[in-house]
XYZ file of N, CA and C in Angstrom:
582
model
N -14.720 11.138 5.835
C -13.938 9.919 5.928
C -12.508 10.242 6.343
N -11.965 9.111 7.031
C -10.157 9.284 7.494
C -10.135 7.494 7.577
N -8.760 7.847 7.767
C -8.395 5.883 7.879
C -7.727 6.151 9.313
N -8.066 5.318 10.268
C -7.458 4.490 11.109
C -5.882 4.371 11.058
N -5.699 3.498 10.215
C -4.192 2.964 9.962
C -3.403 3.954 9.689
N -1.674 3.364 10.208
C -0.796 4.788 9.722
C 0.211 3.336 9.549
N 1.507 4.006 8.995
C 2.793 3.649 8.308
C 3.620 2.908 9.207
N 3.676 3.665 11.039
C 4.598 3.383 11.668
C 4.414 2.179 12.152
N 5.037 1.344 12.736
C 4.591 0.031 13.336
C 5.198 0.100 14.756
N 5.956 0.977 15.402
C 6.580 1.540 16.242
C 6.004 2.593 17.127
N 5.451 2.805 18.318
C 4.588 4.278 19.095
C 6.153 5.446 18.767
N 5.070 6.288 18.748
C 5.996 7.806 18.558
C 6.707 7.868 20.195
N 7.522 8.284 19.549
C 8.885 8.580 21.259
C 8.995 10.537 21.073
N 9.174 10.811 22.572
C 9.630 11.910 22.508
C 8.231 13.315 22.144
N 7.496 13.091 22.298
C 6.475 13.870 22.061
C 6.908 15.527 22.009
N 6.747 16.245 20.929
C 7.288 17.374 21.646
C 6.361 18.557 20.642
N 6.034 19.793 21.445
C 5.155 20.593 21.183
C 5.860 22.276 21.092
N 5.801 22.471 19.794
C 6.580 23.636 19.607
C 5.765 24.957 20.102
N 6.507 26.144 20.442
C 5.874 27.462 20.750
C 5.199 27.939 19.624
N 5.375 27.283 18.152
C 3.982 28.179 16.957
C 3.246 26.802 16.745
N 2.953 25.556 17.418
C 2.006 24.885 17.572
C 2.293 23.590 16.082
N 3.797 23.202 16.637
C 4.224 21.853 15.398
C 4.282 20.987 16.744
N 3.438 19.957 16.364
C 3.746 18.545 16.981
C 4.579 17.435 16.156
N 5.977 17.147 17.023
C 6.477 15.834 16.309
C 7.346 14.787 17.069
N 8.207 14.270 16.391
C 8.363 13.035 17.520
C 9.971 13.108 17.220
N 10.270 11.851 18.016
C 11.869 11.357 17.015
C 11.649 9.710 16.360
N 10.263 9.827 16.062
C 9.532 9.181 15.220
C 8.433 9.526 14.465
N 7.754 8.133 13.333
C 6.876 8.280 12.775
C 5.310 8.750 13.759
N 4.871 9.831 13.654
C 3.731 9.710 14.349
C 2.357 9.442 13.816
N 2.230 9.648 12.815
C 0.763 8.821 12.120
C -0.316 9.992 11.703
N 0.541 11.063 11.717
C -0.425 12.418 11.592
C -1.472 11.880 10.401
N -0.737 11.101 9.237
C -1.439 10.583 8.046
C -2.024 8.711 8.622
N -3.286 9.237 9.396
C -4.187 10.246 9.057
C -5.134 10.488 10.693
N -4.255 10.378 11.519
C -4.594 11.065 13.058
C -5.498 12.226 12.825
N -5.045 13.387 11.906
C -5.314 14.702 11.943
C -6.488 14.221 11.179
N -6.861 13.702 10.090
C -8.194 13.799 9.662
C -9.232 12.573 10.756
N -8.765 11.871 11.153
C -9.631 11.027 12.475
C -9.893 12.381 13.304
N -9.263 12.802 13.544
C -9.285 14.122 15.015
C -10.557 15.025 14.519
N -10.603 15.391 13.240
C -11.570 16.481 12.630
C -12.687 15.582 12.276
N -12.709 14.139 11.934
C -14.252 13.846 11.844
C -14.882 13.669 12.996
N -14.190 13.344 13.950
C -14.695 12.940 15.671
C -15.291 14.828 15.602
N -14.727 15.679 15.773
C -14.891 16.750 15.918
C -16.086 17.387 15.228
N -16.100 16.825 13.993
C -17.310 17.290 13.111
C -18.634 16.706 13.525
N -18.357 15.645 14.357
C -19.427 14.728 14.729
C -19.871 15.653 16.133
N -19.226 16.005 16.780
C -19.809 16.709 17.900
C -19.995 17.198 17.550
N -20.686 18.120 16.485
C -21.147 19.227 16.289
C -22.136 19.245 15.281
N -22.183 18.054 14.480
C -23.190 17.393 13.942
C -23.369 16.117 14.197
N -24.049 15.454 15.307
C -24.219 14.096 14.681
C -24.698 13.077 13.678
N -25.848 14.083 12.918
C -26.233 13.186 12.198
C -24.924 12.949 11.007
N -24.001 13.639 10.499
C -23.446 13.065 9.514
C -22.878 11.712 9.315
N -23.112 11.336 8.631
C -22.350 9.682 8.038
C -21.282 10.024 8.421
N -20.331 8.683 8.516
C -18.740 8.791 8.354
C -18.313 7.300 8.242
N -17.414 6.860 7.673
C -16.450 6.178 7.547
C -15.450 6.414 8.208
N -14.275 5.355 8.787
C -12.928 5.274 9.131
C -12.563 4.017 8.493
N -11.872 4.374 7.864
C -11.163 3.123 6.567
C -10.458 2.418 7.921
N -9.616 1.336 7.379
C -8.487 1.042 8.067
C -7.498 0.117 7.919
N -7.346 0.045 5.989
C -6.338 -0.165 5.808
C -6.147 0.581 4.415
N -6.326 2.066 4.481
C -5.834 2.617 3.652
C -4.323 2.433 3.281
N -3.639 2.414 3.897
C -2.075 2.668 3.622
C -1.968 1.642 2.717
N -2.547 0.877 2.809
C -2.315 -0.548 2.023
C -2.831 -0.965 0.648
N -3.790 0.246 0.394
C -4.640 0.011 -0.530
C -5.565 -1.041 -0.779
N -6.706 -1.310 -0.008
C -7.264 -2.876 -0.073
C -8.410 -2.588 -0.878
N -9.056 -3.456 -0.936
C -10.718 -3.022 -1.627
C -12.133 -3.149 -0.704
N -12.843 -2.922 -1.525
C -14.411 -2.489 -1.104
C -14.890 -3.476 -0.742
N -14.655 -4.168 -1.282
C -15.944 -5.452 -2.121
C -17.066 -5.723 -0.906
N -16.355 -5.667 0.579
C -17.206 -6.461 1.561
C -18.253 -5.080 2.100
N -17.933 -4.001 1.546
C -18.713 -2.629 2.226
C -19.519 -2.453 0.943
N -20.925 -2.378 2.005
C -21.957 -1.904 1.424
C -22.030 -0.447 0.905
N -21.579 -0.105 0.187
C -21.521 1.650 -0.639
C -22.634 2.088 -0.877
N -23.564 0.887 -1.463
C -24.718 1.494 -2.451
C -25.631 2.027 -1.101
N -25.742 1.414 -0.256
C -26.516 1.692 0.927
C -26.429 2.871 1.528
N -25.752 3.676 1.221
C -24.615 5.109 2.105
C -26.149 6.248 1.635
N -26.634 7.058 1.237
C -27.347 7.882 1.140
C -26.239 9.074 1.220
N -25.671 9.727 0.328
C -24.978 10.713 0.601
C -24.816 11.868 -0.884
N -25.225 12.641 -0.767
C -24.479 13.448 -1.998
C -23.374 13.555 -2.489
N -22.003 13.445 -1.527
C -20.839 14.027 -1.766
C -20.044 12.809 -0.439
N -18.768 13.298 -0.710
C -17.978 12.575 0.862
C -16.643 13.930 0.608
N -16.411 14.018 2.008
C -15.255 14.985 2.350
C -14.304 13.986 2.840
N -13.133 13.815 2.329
C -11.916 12.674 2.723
C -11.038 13.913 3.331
N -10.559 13.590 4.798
C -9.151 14.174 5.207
C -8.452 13.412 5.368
N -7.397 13.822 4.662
C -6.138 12.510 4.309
C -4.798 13.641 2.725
N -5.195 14.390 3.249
C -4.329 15.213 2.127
C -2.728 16.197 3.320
N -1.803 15.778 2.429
C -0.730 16.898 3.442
C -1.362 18.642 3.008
N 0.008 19.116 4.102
C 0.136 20.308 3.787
C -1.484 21.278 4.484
N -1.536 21.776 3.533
C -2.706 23.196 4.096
C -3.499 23.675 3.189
N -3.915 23.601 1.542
C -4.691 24.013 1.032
C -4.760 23.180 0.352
N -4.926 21.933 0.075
C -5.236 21.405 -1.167
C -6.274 21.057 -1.323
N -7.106 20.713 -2.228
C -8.307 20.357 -2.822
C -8.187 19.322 -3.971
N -8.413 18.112 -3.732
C -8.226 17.478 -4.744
C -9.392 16.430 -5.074
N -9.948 16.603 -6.485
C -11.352 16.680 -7.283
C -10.891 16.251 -8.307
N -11.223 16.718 -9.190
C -11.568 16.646 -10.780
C -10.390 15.943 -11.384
N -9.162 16.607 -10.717
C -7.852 16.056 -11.590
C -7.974 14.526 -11.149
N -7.920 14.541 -10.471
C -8.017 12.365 -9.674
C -9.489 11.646 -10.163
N -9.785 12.341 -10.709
C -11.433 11.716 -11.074
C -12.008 11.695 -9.763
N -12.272 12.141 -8.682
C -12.941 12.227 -8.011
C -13.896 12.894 -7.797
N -14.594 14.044 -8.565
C -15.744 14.489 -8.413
C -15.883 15.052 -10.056
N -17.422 15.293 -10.037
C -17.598 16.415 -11.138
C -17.168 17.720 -10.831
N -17.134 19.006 -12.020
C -16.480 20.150 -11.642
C -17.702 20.797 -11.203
N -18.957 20.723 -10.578
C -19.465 21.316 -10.082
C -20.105 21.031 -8.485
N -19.800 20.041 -7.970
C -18.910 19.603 -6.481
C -17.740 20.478 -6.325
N -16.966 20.567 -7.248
C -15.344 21.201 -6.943
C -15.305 22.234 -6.967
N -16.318 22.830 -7.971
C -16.749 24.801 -7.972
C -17.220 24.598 -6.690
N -18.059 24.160 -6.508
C -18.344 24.553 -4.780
C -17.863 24.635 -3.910
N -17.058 23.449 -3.720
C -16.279 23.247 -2.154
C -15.131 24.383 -2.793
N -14.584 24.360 -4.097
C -13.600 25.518 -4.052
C -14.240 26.879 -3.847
N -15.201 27.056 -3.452
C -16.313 28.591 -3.364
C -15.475 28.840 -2.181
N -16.063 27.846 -0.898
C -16.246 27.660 0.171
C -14.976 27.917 0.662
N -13.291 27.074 0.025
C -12.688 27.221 0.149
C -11.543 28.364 0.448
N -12.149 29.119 -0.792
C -11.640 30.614 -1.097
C -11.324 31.084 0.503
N -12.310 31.229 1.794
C -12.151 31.824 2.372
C -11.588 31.196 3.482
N -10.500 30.217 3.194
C -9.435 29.364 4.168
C -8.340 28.703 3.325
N -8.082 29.761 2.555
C -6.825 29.311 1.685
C -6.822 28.102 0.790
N -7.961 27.577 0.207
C -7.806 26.132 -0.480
C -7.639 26.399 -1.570
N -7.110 25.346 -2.583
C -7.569 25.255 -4.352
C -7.241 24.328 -4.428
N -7.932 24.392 -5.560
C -7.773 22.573 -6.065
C -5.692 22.402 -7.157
N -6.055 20.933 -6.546
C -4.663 20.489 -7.311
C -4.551 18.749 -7.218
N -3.953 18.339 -7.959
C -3.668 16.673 -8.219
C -2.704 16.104 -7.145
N -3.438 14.531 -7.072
C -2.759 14.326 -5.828
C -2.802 12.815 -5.759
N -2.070 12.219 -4.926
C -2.097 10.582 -4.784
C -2.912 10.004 -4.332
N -2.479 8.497 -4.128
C -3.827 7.690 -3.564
C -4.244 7.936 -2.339
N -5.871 7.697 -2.121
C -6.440 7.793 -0.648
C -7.870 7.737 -1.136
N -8.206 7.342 0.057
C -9.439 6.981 0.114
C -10.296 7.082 -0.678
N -10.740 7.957 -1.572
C -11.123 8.659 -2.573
C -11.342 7.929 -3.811
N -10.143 7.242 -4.158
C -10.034 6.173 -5.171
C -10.872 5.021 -4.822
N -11.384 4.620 -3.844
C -12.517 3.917 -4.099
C -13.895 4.063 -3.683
N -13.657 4.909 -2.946
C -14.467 5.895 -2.691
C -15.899 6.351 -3.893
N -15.296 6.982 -4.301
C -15.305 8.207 -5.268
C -16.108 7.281 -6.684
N -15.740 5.555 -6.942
C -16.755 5.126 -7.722
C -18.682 4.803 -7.916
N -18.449 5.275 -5.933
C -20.196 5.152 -5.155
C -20.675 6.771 -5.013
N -19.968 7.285 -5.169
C -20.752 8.695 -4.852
C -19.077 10.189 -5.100
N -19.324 10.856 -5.362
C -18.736 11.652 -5.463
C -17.572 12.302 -4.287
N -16.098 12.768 -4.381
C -15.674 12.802 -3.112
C -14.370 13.980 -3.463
N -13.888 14.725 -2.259
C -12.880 15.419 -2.664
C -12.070 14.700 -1.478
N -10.714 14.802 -1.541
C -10.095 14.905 -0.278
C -9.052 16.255 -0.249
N -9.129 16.520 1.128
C -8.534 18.224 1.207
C -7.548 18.183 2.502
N -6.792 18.727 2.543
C -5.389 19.168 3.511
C -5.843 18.997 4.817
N -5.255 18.724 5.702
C -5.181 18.363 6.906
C -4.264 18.530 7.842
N -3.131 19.078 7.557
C -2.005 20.035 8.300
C -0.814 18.612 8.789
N -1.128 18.071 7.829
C 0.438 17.061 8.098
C 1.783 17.313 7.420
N 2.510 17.112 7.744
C 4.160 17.040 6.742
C 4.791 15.704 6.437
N 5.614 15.690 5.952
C 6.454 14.397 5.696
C 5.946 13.191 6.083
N 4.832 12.559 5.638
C 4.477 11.540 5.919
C 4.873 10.748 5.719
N 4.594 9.689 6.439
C 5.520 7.849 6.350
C 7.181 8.393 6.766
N 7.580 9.283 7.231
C 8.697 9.610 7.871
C 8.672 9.429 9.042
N 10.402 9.368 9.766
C 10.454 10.005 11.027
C 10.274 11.466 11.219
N 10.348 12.490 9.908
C 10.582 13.662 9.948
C 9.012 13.909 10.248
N 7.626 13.437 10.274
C 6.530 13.606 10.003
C 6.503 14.753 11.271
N 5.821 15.539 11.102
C 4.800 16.905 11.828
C 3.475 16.979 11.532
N 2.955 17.521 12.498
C 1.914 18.388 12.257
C 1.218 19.818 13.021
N 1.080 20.699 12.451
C 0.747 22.199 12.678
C -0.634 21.789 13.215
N -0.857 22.815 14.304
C -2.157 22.071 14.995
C -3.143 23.229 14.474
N -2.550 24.377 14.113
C -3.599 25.887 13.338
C -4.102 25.291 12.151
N -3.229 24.602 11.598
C -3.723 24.088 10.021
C -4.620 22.970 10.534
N -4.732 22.469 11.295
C -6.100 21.037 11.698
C -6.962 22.049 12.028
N -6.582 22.613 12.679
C -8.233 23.386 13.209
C -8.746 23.906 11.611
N -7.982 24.942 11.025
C -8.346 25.476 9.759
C -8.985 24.398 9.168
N -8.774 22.727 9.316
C -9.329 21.783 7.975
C -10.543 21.860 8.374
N -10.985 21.845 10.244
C -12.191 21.291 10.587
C -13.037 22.673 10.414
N -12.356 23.450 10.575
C -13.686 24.493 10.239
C -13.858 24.063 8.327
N -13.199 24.304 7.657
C -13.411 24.340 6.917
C -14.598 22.994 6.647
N -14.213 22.269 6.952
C -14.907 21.101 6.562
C -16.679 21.683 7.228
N -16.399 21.900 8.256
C -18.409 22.509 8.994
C -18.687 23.249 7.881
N -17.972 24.002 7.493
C -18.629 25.266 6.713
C -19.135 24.535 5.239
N -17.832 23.729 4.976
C -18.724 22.804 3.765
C -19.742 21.926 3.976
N -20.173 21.737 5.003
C -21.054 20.772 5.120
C -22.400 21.823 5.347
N -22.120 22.899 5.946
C -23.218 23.853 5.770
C -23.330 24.640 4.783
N -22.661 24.363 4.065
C -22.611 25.467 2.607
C -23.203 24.771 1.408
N -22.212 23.740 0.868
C -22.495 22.914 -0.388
C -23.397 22.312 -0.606
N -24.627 22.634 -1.217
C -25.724 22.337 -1.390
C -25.430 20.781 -1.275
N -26.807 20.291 -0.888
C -27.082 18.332 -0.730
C -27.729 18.319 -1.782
N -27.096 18.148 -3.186
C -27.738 17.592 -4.562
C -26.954 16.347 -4.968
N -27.544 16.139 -6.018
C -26.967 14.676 -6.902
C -25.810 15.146 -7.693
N -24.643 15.031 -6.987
C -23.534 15.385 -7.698
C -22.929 14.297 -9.247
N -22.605 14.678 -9.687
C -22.165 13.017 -10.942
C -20.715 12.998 -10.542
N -20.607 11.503 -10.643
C -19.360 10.822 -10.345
C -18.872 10.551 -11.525
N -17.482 11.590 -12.109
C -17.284 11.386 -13.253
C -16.831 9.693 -13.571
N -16.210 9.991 -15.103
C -15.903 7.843 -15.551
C -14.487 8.338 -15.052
N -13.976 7.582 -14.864
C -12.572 7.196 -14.242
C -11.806 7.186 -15.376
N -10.473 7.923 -15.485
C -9.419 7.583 -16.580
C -8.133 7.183 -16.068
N -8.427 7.039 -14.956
C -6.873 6.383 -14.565
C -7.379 4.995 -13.438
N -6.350 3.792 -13.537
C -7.441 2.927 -12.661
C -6.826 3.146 -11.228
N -7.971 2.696 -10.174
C -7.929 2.661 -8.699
C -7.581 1.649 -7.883
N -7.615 1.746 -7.003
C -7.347 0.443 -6.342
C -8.545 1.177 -4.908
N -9.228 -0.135 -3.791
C -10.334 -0.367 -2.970
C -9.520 0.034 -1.696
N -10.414 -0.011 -0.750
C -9.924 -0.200 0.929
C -10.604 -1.235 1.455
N -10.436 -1.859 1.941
C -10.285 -3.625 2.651
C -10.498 -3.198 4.314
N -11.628 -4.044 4.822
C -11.841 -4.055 6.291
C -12.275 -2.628 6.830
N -13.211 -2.122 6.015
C -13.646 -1.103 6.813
C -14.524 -0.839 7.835
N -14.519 -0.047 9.280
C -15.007 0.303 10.369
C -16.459 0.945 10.003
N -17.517 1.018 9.915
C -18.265 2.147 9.384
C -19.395 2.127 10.401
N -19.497 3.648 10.445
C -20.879 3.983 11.583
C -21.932 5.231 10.898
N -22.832 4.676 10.982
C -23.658 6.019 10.317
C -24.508 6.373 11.247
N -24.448 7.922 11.307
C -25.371 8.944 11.896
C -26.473 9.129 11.746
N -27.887 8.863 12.421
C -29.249 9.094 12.012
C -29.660 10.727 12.657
């Protein structure tokens, strides 16, 4: 999963591409969540059958209610929508059981991840139909003009993400009870892979 929607309401000006591979603007560019759209398109060429979602009004926090969840057939969901470069975020957000999170953190080990607590996204409503982590995606300063993104750290998410999808066993993960409350995503795009 990734969302569609970003912060800016303005196109990025100034495009500019550094010699160690930072893209940014002298605006907001929408890396949150461009970079995780970029890696599920990507994951899809290379698998089609996987499911996917594209939210598209995450930023906003909307709800479910009109998306069919129960219908999804899925063990797990991989959300890109996290800054930075290693994060893993599971168990602390109520988003998965710790043995989803032992895994993808297995997997992780060998592309710099671990798990750690983190804000809203997709996940939060996500995460009440089936189990979900969301993990780093090589953005910076989001909802800024200062926003970047490292294009080594996107590639790093999308491998990472193949390798979890070929690694982490397809079992019945448990979706722990929730101790903190959530809020839905509203108007979602959804296409599933046969």
């Amino acid at each position: 999963c990734a969302h569609l929607d970003a912060v800016s309401t303005t196109p990025p000006k100034g495009i500019t591409l550094t010699d160690d591979g930072k893209i940014y603007t002298k605006s907001n560019i929408g890396c949150d969540d461009k970079n995780g759209v970029y890696i599920v398109l990507k994951m899809l060429e290379h698998n089609p059958k996987l499911q996917f979602i594209f939210s598209t009004e995450e930023e906003t926090g909307g709800n479910i209610d009109s998306l069919e969840l129960e219908n999804i057939d899925t063990p797990y969901g991989l959300i890109f929508d996290r800054k930075g470069n290693g994060d893993i975020i599971g168990t602390y957000n109520d988003y998965c059981d710790k043995d989803l999170e032992d895994a993808v953190c297995k997997v992780g080990l060998n592309y710099g991840y671990s798990t750690c607590r983190g804000v809203y996204s997709d996940c939060d409503a996500l995460s009440v139909h089936f189990p979900t982590v969301n993990l780093s995606c090589g953005y910076y300063n989001a909802h800024t003009d200062k926003e970047y993104t490292i294009l080594e750290e996107v590639e790093v998410a999308y491998k990472f993400g193949l390798d979890l999808v070929n690694s982490v066993p397809r079992i019945k993960y448990n979706i722990p009870e929730k101790t903190y409350s959530h809020y839905g995503i509203n108007d979602f795009v959804i296409c599933l892979g046969y």
